[in-house]
């Protein structure tokens, strides 16, 4: 399918219409932001890495019974996906303390949880993606109780599958953010992307950060970290 008019430009991706209104093409950019768009930069090669890595993971999840928006990789940066209405929740699963969790609760990073946690935030940069519980989401009509139950059980299943997969690459899956969408018939599917932009990946031996935290925290070695994750996912090992 061919790209038609641009429907939307986000911080890391553009979305184009196709001749079929049930499908759109997402095009991954090298642009990177943090702090709700306040901090801006580029990460050379990120668009291609995130596109290919996200597609690989979506296919792995599909094989294991998770419905996703993925249809077909069209090029190194472009992917055909089902058109969905995004549920405006960022769904965050954590296996190990880090980031805003460590800050909010005043604990160090690296505490391994006995069980994963889940939290939602309301997808709204102007409000800085405020934390939102399921009652708030239902009250504001963001999702129904049934949808929230579906999203929770999909998110935990995705966590189990991804945790196991990344460990085979000697990577600890610390935490990650998911977004879900509704197909026209109301079916909830996994949407958006799964990449070093949206996950915290730590090397299993050294705890070296292999994700966007290197950009968020001005640590240097950003491109190297993305390339290393790419090598582990697509390398012969
Ligand atoms: P946090 O610790 O900053 O709340 O981030 C949790 C996870 O969510 C982490 O893997 C990074 C990811 N994330 C996004 O994908 N987008 C965002 O806007 C934020 C704040 C975090």
Short mmCIF file of N, CA and C and ligand atoms in Angstrom, two decimals, residues 11 36 90 92-94 98-101 119 125 129 175-177 197-200 212-213 216, ligand 1:
data_model
loop_
_atom_site.label_atom_id
_atom_site.label_comp_id
_atom_site.label_asym_id
_atom_site.label_seq_id
_atom_site.Cartn_x
_atom_site.Cartn_y
_atom_site.Cartn_z
N UNK A 11 5.83 12.97 18.18
CA UNK A 11 7.20 13.33 18.53
C UNK A 11 8.21 12.39 17.86
N UNK A 36 8.23 15.56 28.21
CA UNK A 36 7.03 15.96 27.48
C UNK A 36 7.33 16.92 26.34
N UNK A 90 -1.26 5.75 28.96
CA UNK A 90 0.03 5.11 28.87
C UNK A 90 0.02 4.03 29.94
N UNK A 92 1.94 1.38 32.00
CA UNK A 92 3.34 1.15 32.37
C UNK A 92 3.44 -0.07 33.27
N UNK A 93 4.27 -1.01 32.84
CA UNK A 93 4.55 -2.21 33.62
C UNK A 93 5.98 -2.09 34.14
N UNK A 94 6.14 -2.44 35.41
CA UNK A 94 7.49 -2.38 36.00
C UNK A 94 7.84 -3.71 36.66
N UNK A 98 12.76 1.95 38.96
CA UNK A 98 13.58 2.87 38.16
C UNK A 98 12.74 4.12 37.88
N UNK A 99 13.39 5.12 37.32
CA UNK A 99 12.69 6.29 36.78
C UNK A 99 11.73 6.94 37.76
N UNK A 100 10.53 7.26 37.26
CA UNK A 100 9.59 8.02 38.07
C UNK A 100 9.11 7.24 39.29
N UNK A 101 9.15 5.91 39.21
CA UNK A 101 8.75 5.10 40.37
C UNK A 101 9.74 5.31 41.52
N UNK A 119 0.62 0.61 36.11
CA UNK A 119 0.03 1.91 36.38
C UNK A 119 -0.40 2.53 35.05
N UNK A 125 0.47 15.62 27.12
CA UNK A 125 1.75 16.30 27.40
C UNK A 125 1.56 17.58 28.19
N UNK A 129 1.23 14.05 31.42
CA UNK A 129 0.81 12.64 31.56
C UNK A 129 0.53 12.26 33.02
N UNK A 175 11.31 -1.95 32.84
CA UNK A 175 9.93 -1.44 32.76
C UNK A 175 9.65 -1.03 31.32
N UNK A 176 8.41 -0.75 31.02
CA UNK A 176 8.07 -0.32 29.66
C UNK A 176 6.68 0.28 29.64
N UNK A 177 6.41 0.98 28.54
CA UNK A 177 5.12 1.67 28.35
C UNK A 177 4.41 1.09 27.13
N UNK A 197 12.99 3.39 23.05
CA UNK A 197 12.33 4.64 23.46
C UNK A 197 11.30 4.37 24.56
N UNK A 198 10.72 3.20 24.54
CA UNK A 198 9.54 2.95 25.40
C UNK A 198 9.79 1.87 26.45
N UNK A 199 11.00 1.34 26.48
CA UNK A 199 11.35 0.30 27.47
C UNK A 199 12.64 0.70 28.17
N UNK A 200 12.83 0.24 29.40
CA UNK A 200 14.17 0.30 30.01
C UNK A 200 14.78 -1.09 29.88
N UNK A 212 16.70 4.62 26.06
CA UNK A 212 16.59 6.08 25.95
C UNK A 212 16.98 6.83 27.21
N UNK A 213 17.09 6.15 28.34
CA UNK A 213 17.57 6.85 29.54
C UNK A 213 18.91 7.52 29.29
N UNK A 216 17.73 10.77 27.93
CA UNK A 216 17.02 11.55 28.95
C UNK A 216 17.99 12.12 29.98
P1 LIG B 1 8.97 6.45 34.01
O1 LIG B 1 9.77 5.70 35.03
O2 LIG B 1 9.60 7.73 33.58
O3 LIG B 1 7.56 6.61 34.43
O4 LIG B 1 8.95 5.54 32.68
C1 LIG B 1 8.44 4.22 32.71
C2 LIG B 1 8.64 3.56 31.37
O5 LIG B 1 7.85 4.19 30.37
C3 LIG B 1 10.06 3.63 30.84
O6 LIG B 1 10.39 2.37 30.26
C4 LIG B 1 10.06 4.68 29.77
C5 LIG B 1 8.64 4.67 29.28
N1 LIG B 1 8.15 5.99 28.94
C6 LIG B 1 7.66 6.23 27.67
O7 LIG B 1 7.65 5.34 26.81
N2 LIG B 1 7.15 7.47 27.40
C7 LIG B 1 7.12 8.47 28.31
O8 LIG B 1 6.66 9.56 27.99
C8 LIG B 1 7.63 8.21 29.62
C9 LIG B 1 7.62 9.28 30.67
C10 LIG B 1 8.13 6.96 29.88
#
